[in-house]
Amino acid sequence: MTSEQIEKFLEPKHLDKHPVKISFKTRNSLSGIFIHTNDYNDLKSKNFWRVVSESNIKQWEKTKDFNLARIFNGAEFTRLTEQSSNN
């Protein structure tokens, strides 16, 4: 997916707020939240995205520790889907 496609899906409804299911070309899908950090615009311009996986979301909400996130290349995404939140 392109950076523009991802940004259009995320902003403003999902960024830092709601879990998203990410489908990839070459790996299993992942659920998590896209987060906005100091380097968000720089990463976005290169189609890279910080994602906190579903298993770390509660800890992220408490600590805002960006080390809980992993960076993914948006070119590897095939689809983004809204994930129902069970919190």
PDB file of N, CA and C in Angstrom:
ATOM      1  N   MET A   1       0.843  -1.177   0.000  1.00  0.00           N
ATOM      2  CA  MET A   1       0.000   0.000   0.000  1.00  0.00           C
ATOM      3  C   MET A   1       0.889   1.242   0.000  1.00  0.00           C
ATOM      4  N   THR A   2       0.355   2.313  -0.516  1.00  0.00           N
ATOM      5  CA  THR A   2       1.120   3.560  -0.522  1.00  0.00           C
ATOM      6  C   THR A   2       0.926   4.295   0.801  1.00  0.00           C
ATOM      7  N   SER A   3       1.826   5.203   1.077  1.00  0.00           N
ATOM      8  CA  SER A   3       1.745   6.018   2.281  1.00  0.00           C
ATOM      9  C   SER A   3       0.424   6.785   2.323  1.00  0.00           C
ATOM     10  N   GLU A   4      -0.005   7.283   1.175  1.00  0.00           N
ATOM     11  CA  GLU A   4      -1.245   8.061   1.100  1.00  0.00           C
ATOM     12  C   GLU A   4      -2.462   7.192   1.430  1.00  0.00           C
ATOM     13  N   GLN A   5      -2.478   5.955   0.933  1.00  0.00           N
ATOM     14  CA  GLN A   5      -3.597   5.046   1.221  1.00  0.00           C
ATOM     15  C   GLN A   5      -3.664   4.745   2.721  1.00  0.00           C
ATOM     16  N   ILE A   6      -2.517   4.505   3.317  1.00  0.00           N
ATOM     17  CA  ILE A   6      -2.465   4.184   4.743  1.00  0.00           C
ATOM     18  C   ILE A   6      -2.884   5.394   5.572  1.00  0.00           C
ATOM     19  N   GLU A   7      -2.348   6.557   5.230  1.00  0.00           N
ATOM     20  CA  GLU A   7      -2.676   7.781   5.955  1.00  0.00           C
ATOM     21  C   GLU A   7      -4.171   8.082   5.886  1.00  0.00           C
ATOM     22  N   LYS A   8      -4.766   7.907   4.725  1.00  0.00           N
ATOM     23  CA  LYS A   8      -6.194   8.171   4.549  1.00  0.00           C
ATOM     24  C   LYS A   8      -7.027   7.260   5.456  1.00  0.00           C
ATOM     25  N   PHE A   9      -6.595   6.013   5.619  1.00  0.00           N
ATOM     26  CA  PHE A   9      -7.306   5.072   6.481  1.00  0.00           C
ATOM     27  C   PHE A   9      -7.133   5.445   7.958  1.00  0.00           C
ATOM     28  N   LEU A  10      -5.929   5.842   8.339  1.00  0.00           N
ATOM     29  CA  LEU A  10      -5.606   6.064   9.751  1.00  0.00           C
ATOM     30  C   LEU A  10      -6.126   7.368  10.325  1.00  0.00           C
ATOM     31  N   GLU A  11      -5.955   8.440   9.595  1.00  0.00           N
ATOM     32  CA  GLU A  11      -6.232   9.764  10.160  1.00  0.00           C
ATOM     33  C   GLU A  11      -7.647  10.200   9.844  1.00  0.00           C
ATOM     34  N   PRO A  12      -8.405  10.705  10.788  1.00  0.00           N
ATOM     35  CA  PRO A  12      -8.087  10.843  12.206  1.00  0.00           C
ATOM     36  C   PRO A  12      -8.641   9.724  13.074  1.00  0.00           C
ATOM     37  N   LYS A  13      -9.368   8.769  12.503  1.00  0.00           N
ATOM     38  CA  LYS A  13     -10.128   7.810  13.302  1.00  0.00           C
ATOM     39  C   LYS A  13      -9.288   6.769  14.038  1.00  0.00           C
ATOM     40  N   HIS A  14      -8.209   6.277  13.424  1.00  0.00           N
ATOM     41  CA  HIS A  14      -7.505   5.130  14.003  1.00  0.00           C
ATOM     42  C   HIS A  14      -6.159   5.444  14.640  1.00  0.00           C
ATOM     43  N   LEU A  15      -5.506   6.495  14.229  1.00  0.00           N
ATOM     44  CA  LEU A  15      -4.166   6.794  14.719  1.00  0.00           C
ATOM     45  C   LEU A  15      -4.183   6.993  16.230  1.00  0.00           C
ATOM     46  N   ASP A  16      -3.412   6.201  16.949  1.00  0.00           N
ATOM     47  CA  ASP A  16      -3.308   6.245  18.416  1.00  0.00           C
ATOM     48  C   ASP A  16      -4.608   5.870  19.135  1.00  0.00           C
ATOM     49  N   LYS A  17      -5.606   5.375  18.436  1.00  0.00           N
ATOM     50  CA  LYS A  17      -6.906   5.176  19.078  1.00  0.00           C
ATOM     51  C   LYS A  17      -7.419   3.748  19.008  1.00  0.00           C
ATOM     52  N   HIS A  18      -7.606   3.241  17.803  1.00  0.00           N
ATOM     53  CA  HIS A  18      -8.303   1.971  17.646  1.00  0.00           C
ATOM     54  C   HIS A  18      -7.414   0.923  16.982  1.00  0.00           C
ATOM     55  N   PRO A  19      -7.549  -0.329  17.419  1.00  0.00           N
ATOM     56  CA  PRO A  19      -6.773  -1.398  16.792  1.00  0.00           C
ATOM     57  C   PRO A  19      -7.165  -1.602  15.326  1.00  0.00           C
ATOM     58  N   VAL A  20      -6.168  -1.973  14.551  1.00  0.00           N
ATOM     59  CA  VAL A  20      -6.331  -2.199  13.120  1.00  0.00           C
ATOM     60  C   VAL A  20      -5.726  -3.566  12.793  1.00  0.00           C
ATOM     61  N   LYS A  21      -6.387  -4.309  11.928  1.00  0.00           N
ATOM     62  CA  LYS A  21      -5.809  -5.563  11.446  1.00  0.00           C
ATOM     63  C   LYS A  21      -5.016  -5.239  10.183  1.00  0.00           C
ATOM     64  N   ILE A  22      -3.749  -5.628  10.183  1.00  0.00           N
ATOM     65  CA  ILE A  22      -2.860  -5.368   9.049  1.00  0.00           C
ATOM     66  C   ILE A  22      -2.596  -6.692   8.348  1.00  0.00           C
ATOM     67  N   SER A  23      -2.920  -6.753   7.072  1.00  0.00           N
ATOM     68  CA  SER A  23      -2.611  -7.931   6.271  1.00  0.00           C
ATOM     69  C   SER A  23      -1.358  -7.635   5.457  1.00  0.00           C
ATOM     70  N   PHE A  24      -0.451  -8.607   5.398  1.00  0.00           N
ATOM     71  CA  PHE A  24       0.834  -8.441   4.728  1.00  0.00           C
ATOM     72  C   PHE A  24       0.929  -9.336   3.504  1.00  0.00           C
ATOM     73  N   LYS A  25       1.857  -8.982   2.603  1.00  0.00           N
ATOM     74  CA  LYS A  25       2.109  -9.792   1.414  1.00  0.00           C
ATOM     75  C   LYS A  25       2.779 -11.110   1.767  1.00  0.00           C
ATOM     76  N   THR A  26       3.761 -11.070   2.679  1.00  0.00           N
ATOM     77  CA  THR A  26       4.622 -12.234   2.882  1.00  0.00           C
ATOM     78  C   THR A  26       4.646 -12.764   4.312  1.00  0.00           C
ATOM     79  N   ARG A  27       3.720 -12.332   5.158  1.00  0.00           N
ATOM     80  CA  ARG A  27       3.692 -12.820   6.535  1.00  0.00           C
ATOM     81  C   ARG A  27       2.272 -12.844   7.054  1.00  0.00           C
ATOM     82  N   ASN A  28       2.085 -13.430   8.219  1.00  0.00           N
ATOM     83  CA  ASN A  28       0.759 -13.501   8.824  1.00  0.00           C
ATOM     84  C   ASN A  28       0.270 -12.117   9.210  1.00  0.00           C
ATOM     85  N   SER A  29      -1.041 -11.967   9.243  1.00  0.00           N
ATOM     86  CA  SER A  29      -1.603 -10.671   9.608  1.00  0.00           C
ATOM     87  C   SER A  29      -1.339 -10.377  11.084  1.00  0.00           C
ATOM     88  N   LEU A  30      -1.485  -9.104  11.433  1.00  0.00           N
ATOM     89  CA  LEU A  30      -1.167  -8.610  12.765  1.00  0.00           C
ATOM     90  C   LEU A  30      -2.224  -7.594  13.152  1.00  0.00           C
ATOM     91  N   SER A  31      -2.591  -7.575  14.426  1.00  0.00           N
ATOM     92  CA  SER A  31      -3.498  -6.546  14.927  1.00  0.00           C
ATOM     93  C   SER A  31      -2.742  -5.649  15.879  1.00  0.00           C
ATOM     94  N   GLY A  32      -2.997  -4.351  15.784  1.00  0.00           N
ATOM     95  CA  GLY A  32      -2.339  -3.404  16.668  1.00  0.00           C
ATOM     96  C   GLY A  32      -2.794  -1.991  16.375  1.00  0.00           C
ATOM     97  N   ILE A  33      -2.167  -1.041  17.083  1.00  0.00           N
ATOM     98  CA  ILE A  33      -2.491   0.361  16.835  1.00  0.00           C
ATOM     99  C   ILE A  33      -1.282   1.073  16.245  1.00  0.00           C
ATOM    100  N   PHE A  34      -1.559   1.926  15.295  1.00  0.00           N
ATOM    101  CA  PHE A  34      -0.534   2.796  14.717  1.00  0.00           C
ATOM    102  C   PHE A  34      -0.361   3.954  15.690  1.00  0.00           C
ATOM    103  N   ILE A  35       0.888   4.311  15.990  1.00  0.00           N
ATOM    104  CA  ILE A  35       1.117   5.373  16.963  1.00  0.00           C
ATOM    105  C   ILE A  35       1.813   6.574  16.323  1.00  0.00           C
ATOM    106  N   HIS A  36       1.580   7.729  16.920  1.00  0.00           N
ATOM    107  CA  HIS A  36       2.160   8.996  16.458  1.00  0.00           C
ATOM    108  C   HIS A  36       3.299   9.355  17.405  1.00  0.00           C
ATOM    109  N   THR A  37       4.537   9.295  16.912  1.00  0.00           N
ATOM    110  CA  THR A  37       5.710   9.646  17.709  1.00  0.00           C
ATOM    111  C   THR A  37       6.385  10.861  17.076  1.00  0.00           C
ATOM    112  N   ASN A  38       7.468  11.325  17.690  1.00  0.00           N
ATOM    113  CA  ASN A  38       8.170  12.513  17.175  1.00  0.00           C
ATOM    114  C   ASN A  38       8.622  12.346  15.736  1.00  0.00           C
ATOM    115  N   ASP A  39       8.934  11.123  15.337  1.00  0.00           N
ATOM    116  CA  ASP A  39       9.425  10.882  13.975  1.00  0.00           C
ATOM    117  C   ASP A  39       8.324  10.423  13.020  1.00  0.00           C
ATOM    118  N   TYR A  40       7.064  10.595  13.411  1.00  0.00           N
ATOM    119  CA  TYR A  40       5.936  10.117  12.604  1.00  0.00           C
ATOM    120  C   TYR A  40       5.973  10.648  11.176  1.00  0.00           C
ATOM    121  N   ASN A  41       6.121  11.957  11.010  1.00  0.00           N
ATOM    122  CA  ASN A  41       6.095  12.540   9.664  1.00  0.00           C
ATOM    123  C   ASN A  41       7.269  12.071   8.822  1.00  0.00           C
ATOM    124  N   ASP A  42       8.439  11.933   9.430  1.00  0.00           N
ATOM    125  CA  ASP A  42       9.615  11.442   8.711  1.00  0.00           C
ATOM    126  C   ASP A  42       9.417   9.994   8.271  1.00  0.00           C
ATOM    127  N   LEU A  43       8.939   9.161   9.184  1.00  0.00           N
ATOM    128  CA  LEU A  43       8.689   7.759   8.840  1.00  0.00           C
ATOM    129  C   LEU A  43       7.603   7.648   7.767  1.00  0.00           C
ATOM    130  N   LYS A  44       6.523   8.425   7.941  1.00  0.00           N
ATOM    131  CA  LYS A  44       5.403   8.390   6.990  1.00  0.00           C
ATOM    132  C   LYS A  44       5.872   8.754   5.579  1.00  0.00           C
ATOM    133  N   SER A  45       6.776   9.720   5.487  1.00  0.00           N
ATOM    134  CA  SER A  45       7.260  10.141   4.171  1.00  0.00           C
ATOM    135  C   SER A  45       8.018   9.009   3.459  1.00  0.00           C
ATOM    136  N   LYS A  46       8.520   8.051   4.233  1.00  0.00           N
ATOM    137  CA  LYS A  46       9.243   6.896   3.669  1.00  0.00           C
ATOM    138  C   LYS A  46       8.375   5.639   3.657  1.00  0.00           C
ATOM    139  N   ASN A  47       7.089   5.797   4.019  1.00  0.00           N
ATOM    140  CA  ASN A  47       6.125   4.700   4.092  1.00  0.00           C
ATOM    141  C   ASN A  47       6.527   3.659   5.139  1.00  0.00           C
ATOM    142  N   PHE A  48       7.003   4.148   6.282  1.00  0.00           N
ATOM    143  CA  PHE A  48       7.260   3.294   7.437  1.00  0.00           C
ATOM    144  C   PHE A  48       6.319   3.721   8.555  1.00  0.00           C
ATOM    145  N   TRP A  49       5.887   2.743   9.359  1.00  0.00           N
ATOM    146  CA  TRP A  49       4.844   2.998  10.354  1.00  0.00           C
ATOM    147  C   TRP A  49       5.172   2.277  11.655  1.00  0.00           C
ATOM    148  N   ARG A  50       4.983   2.972  12.781  1.00  0.00           N
ATOM    149  CA  ARG A  50       5.169   2.351  14.097  1.00  0.00           C
ATOM    150  C   ARG A  50       3.838   1.750  14.530  1.00  0.00           C
ATOM    151  N   VAL A  51       3.893   0.465  14.890  1.00  0.00           N
ATOM    152  CA  VAL A  51       2.693  -0.248  15.302  1.00  0.00           C
ATOM    153  C   VAL A  51       2.964  -0.938  16.636  1.00  0.00           C
ATOM    154  N   VAL A  52       2.057  -0.743  17.591  1.00  0.00           N
ATOM    155  CA  VAL A  52       2.100  -1.474  18.855  1.00  0.00           C
ATOM    156  C   VAL A  52       1.158  -2.658  18.699  1.00  0.00           C
ATOM    157  N   SER A  53       1.693  -3.865  18.851  1.00  0.00           N
ATOM    158  CA  SER A  53       0.870  -5.057  18.662  1.00  0.00           C
ATOM    159  C   SER A  53      -0.190  -5.158  19.753  1.00  0.00           C
ATOM    160  N   GLU A  54      -1.229  -5.895  19.445  1.00  0.00           N
ATOM    161  CA  GLU A  54      -2.381  -6.017  20.327  1.00  0.00           C
ATOM    162  C   GLU A  54      -1.973  -6.448  21.738  1.00  0.00           C
ATOM    163  N   SER A  55      -0.984  -7.319  21.849  1.00  0.00           N
ATOM    164  CA  SER A  55      -0.561  -7.820  23.160  1.00  0.00           C
ATOM    165  C   SER A  55       0.103  -6.739  24.018  1.00  0.00           C
ATOM    166  N   ASN A  56       0.560  -5.650  23.413  1.00  0.00           N
ATOM    167  CA  ASN A  56       1.237  -4.583  24.157  1.00  0.00           C
ATOM    168  C   ASN A  56       0.420  -3.305  24.299  1.00  0.00           C
ATOM    169  N   ILE A  57      -0.813  -3.288  23.806  1.00  0.00           N
ATOM    170  CA  ILE A  57      -1.599  -2.055  23.798  1.00  0.00           C
ATOM    171  C   ILE A  57      -1.856  -1.523  25.205  1.00  0.00           C
ATOM    172  N   LYS A  58      -2.244  -2.381  26.135  1.00  0.00           N
ATOM    173  CA  LYS A  58      -2.535  -1.911  27.497  1.00  0.00           C
ATOM    174  C   LYS A  58      -1.295  -1.286  28.132  1.00  0.00           C
ATOM    175  N   GLN A  59      -0.137  -1.913  27.950  1.00  0.00           N
ATOM    176  CA  GLN A  59       1.100  -1.352  28.492  1.00  0.00           C
ATOM    177  C   GLN A  59       1.432  -0.025  27.805  1.00  0.00           C
ATOM    178  N   TRP A  60       1.212   0.059  26.486  1.00  0.00           N
ATOM    179  CA  TRP A  60       1.449   1.304  25.740  1.00  0.00           C
ATOM    180  C   TRP A  60       0.578   2.431  26.289  1.00  0.00           C
ATOM    181  N   GLU A  61      -0.700   2.129  26.546  1.00  0.00           N
ATOM    182  CA  GLU A  61      -1.616   3.157  27.047  1.00  0.00           C
ATOM    183  C   GLU A  61      -1.164   3.696  28.401  1.00  0.00           C
ATOM    184  N   LYS A  62      -0.537   2.850  29.219  1.00  0.00           N
ATOM    185  CA  LYS A  62      -0.057   3.278  30.535  1.00  0.00           C
ATOM    186  C   LYS A  62       1.259   4.038  30.443  1.00  0.00           C
ATOM    187  N   THR A  63       2.190   3.555  29.627  1.00  0.00           N
ATOM    188  CA  THR A  63       3.557   4.078  29.658  1.00  0.00           C
ATOM    189  C   THR A  63       3.924   4.981  28.483  1.00  0.00           C
ATOM    190  N   LYS A  64       3.225   4.846  27.349  1.00  0.00           N
ATOM    191  CA  LYS A  64       3.568   5.548  26.099  1.00  0.00           C
ATOM    192  C   LYS A  64       5.026   5.279  25.693  1.00  0.00           C
ATOM    193  N   ASP A  65       5.513   4.083  26.039  1.00  0.00           N
ATOM    194  CA  ASP A  65       6.882   3.676  25.715  1.00  0.00           C
ATOM    195  C   ASP A  65       6.933   3.231  24.257  1.00  0.00           C
ATOM    196  N   PHE A  66       7.537   4.061  23.385  1.00  0.00           N
ATOM    197  CA  PHE A  66       7.553   3.724  21.964  1.00  0.00           C
ATOM    198  C   PHE A  66       8.422   2.505  21.659  1.00  0.00           C
ATOM    199  N   ASN A  67       9.174   2.030  22.629  1.00  0.00           N
ATOM    200  CA  ASN A  67       9.946   0.797  22.430  1.00  0.00           C
ATOM    201  C   ASN A  67       9.042  -0.438  22.354  1.00  0.00           C
ATOM    202  N   LEU A  68       7.782  -0.286  22.720  1.00  0.00           N
ATOM    203  CA  LEU A  68       6.824  -1.386  22.593  1.00  0.00           C
ATOM    204  C   LEU A  68       6.376  -1.557  21.143  1.00  0.00           C
ATOM    205  N   ALA A  69       6.679  -0.589  20.307  1.00  0.00           N
ATOM    206  CA  ALA A  69       6.242  -0.611  18.905  1.00  0.00           C
ATOM    207  C   ALA A  69       7.314  -1.214  18.018  1.00  0.00           C
ATOM    208  N   ARG A  70       6.863  -1.705  16.873  1.00  0.00           N
ATOM    209  CA  ARG A  70       7.776  -2.143  15.818  1.00  0.00           C
ATOM    210  C   ARG A  70       7.494  -1.296  14.592  1.00  0.00           C
ATOM    211  N   ILE A  71       8.518  -1.136  13.772  1.00  0.00           N
ATOM    212  CA  ILE A  71       8.360  -0.351  12.548  1.00  0.00           C
ATOM    213  C   ILE A  71       8.134  -1.304  11.383  1.00  0.00           C
ATOM    214  N   PHE A  72       7.102  -1.013  10.594  1.00  0.00           N
ATOM    215  CA  PHE A  72       6.761  -1.831   9.434  1.00  0.00           C
ATOM    216  C   PHE A  72       6.799  -0.985   8.173  1.00  0.00           C
ATOM    217  N   ASN A  73       7.138  -1.620   7.071  1.00  0.00           N
ATOM    218  CA  ASN A  73       7.140  -0.979   5.760  1.00  0.00           C
ATOM    219  C   ASN A  73       5.743  -1.081   5.172  1.00  0.00           C
ATOM    220  N   GLY A  74       5.133   0.062   4.894  1.00  0.00           N
ATOM    221  CA  GLY A  74       3.783   0.076   4.346  1.00  0.00           C
ATOM    222  C   GLY A  74       3.658  -0.591   2.997  1.00  0.00           C
ATOM    223  N   ALA A  75       4.761  -0.688   2.255  1.00  0.00           N
ATOM    224  CA  ALA A  75       4.725  -1.351   0.947  1.00  0.00           C
ATOM    225  C   ALA A  75       4.414  -2.842   1.095  1.00  0.00           C
ATOM    226  N   GLU A  76       4.634  -3.393   2.281  1.00  0.00           N
ATOM    227  CA  GLU A  76       4.347  -4.807   2.532  1.00  0.00           C
ATOM    228  C   GLU A  76       2.892  -5.056   2.931  1.00  0.00           C
ATOM    229  N   PHE A  77       2.137  -3.972   3.218  1.00  0.00           N
ATOM    230  CA  PHE A  77       0.738  -4.118   3.607  1.00  0.00           C
ATOM    231  C   PHE A  77      -0.097  -4.429   2.367  1.00  0.00           C
ATOM    232  N   THR A  78      -1.039  -5.335   2.505  1.00  0.00           N
ATOM    233  CA  THR A  78      -1.991  -5.565   1.422  1.00  0.00           C
ATOM    234  C   THR A  78      -3.368  -5.006   1.759  1.00  0.00           C
ATOM    235  N   ARG A  79      -3.671  -4.934   3.068  1.00  0.00           N
ATOM    236  CA  ARG A  79      -4.989  -4.445   3.462  1.00  0.00           C
ATOM    237  C   ARG A  79      -4.987  -4.019   4.927  1.00  0.00           C
ATOM    238  N   LEU A  80      -5.743  -2.977   5.237  1.00  0.00           N
ATOM    239  CA  LEU A  80      -5.986  -2.544   6.604  1.00  0.00           C
ATOM    240  C   LEU A  80      -7.478  -2.678   6.871  1.00  0.00           C
ATOM    241  N   THR A  81      -7.819  -3.249   8.019  1.00  0.00           N
ATOM    242  CA  THR A  81      -9.210  -3.440   8.365  1.00  0.00           C
ATOM    243  C   THR A  81      -9.450  -2.972   9.781  1.00  0.00           C
ATOM    244  N   GLU A  82     -10.591  -2.343   9.989  1.00  0.00           N
ATOM    245  CA  GLU A  82     -10.954  -1.902  11.339  1.00  0.00           C
ATOM    246  C   GLU A  82     -11.145  -3.127  12.222  1.00  0.00           C
ATOM    247  N   GLN A  83     -10.535  -3.093  13.389  1.00  0.00           N
ATOM    248  CA  GLN A  83     -10.612  -4.205  14.331  1.00  0.00           C
ATOM    249  C   GLN A  83     -11.593  -3.815  15.416  1.00  0.00           C
ATOM    250  N   SER A  84     -12.503  -4.712  15.749  1.00  0.00           N
ATOM    251  CA  SER A  84     -13.439  -4.390  16.836  1.00  0.00           C
ATOM    252  C   SER A  84     -12.676  -4.424  18.144  1.00  0.00           C
ATOM    253  N   SER A  85     -12.920  -3.422  18.980  1.00  0.00           N
ATOM    254  CA  SER A  85     -12.226  -3.313  20.258  1.00  0.00           C
ATOM    255  C   SER A  85     -13.036  -3.998  21.342  1.00  0.00           C
ATOM    256  N   ASN A  86     -12.383  -4.887  22.083  1.00  0.00           N
ATOM    257  CA  ASN A  86     -13.069  -5.612  23.162  1.00  0.00           C
ATOM    258  C   ASN A  86     -12.640  -5.084  24.515  1.00  0.00           C
ATOM    259  N   ASN A  87     -12.200  -3.844  24.583  1.00  0.00           N
ATOM    260  CA  ASN A  87     -11.713  -3.299  25.858  1.00  0.00           C
ATOM    261  C   ASN A  87     -12.848  -2.712  26.649  1.00  0.00           C
TER     262      ASN A  87
END
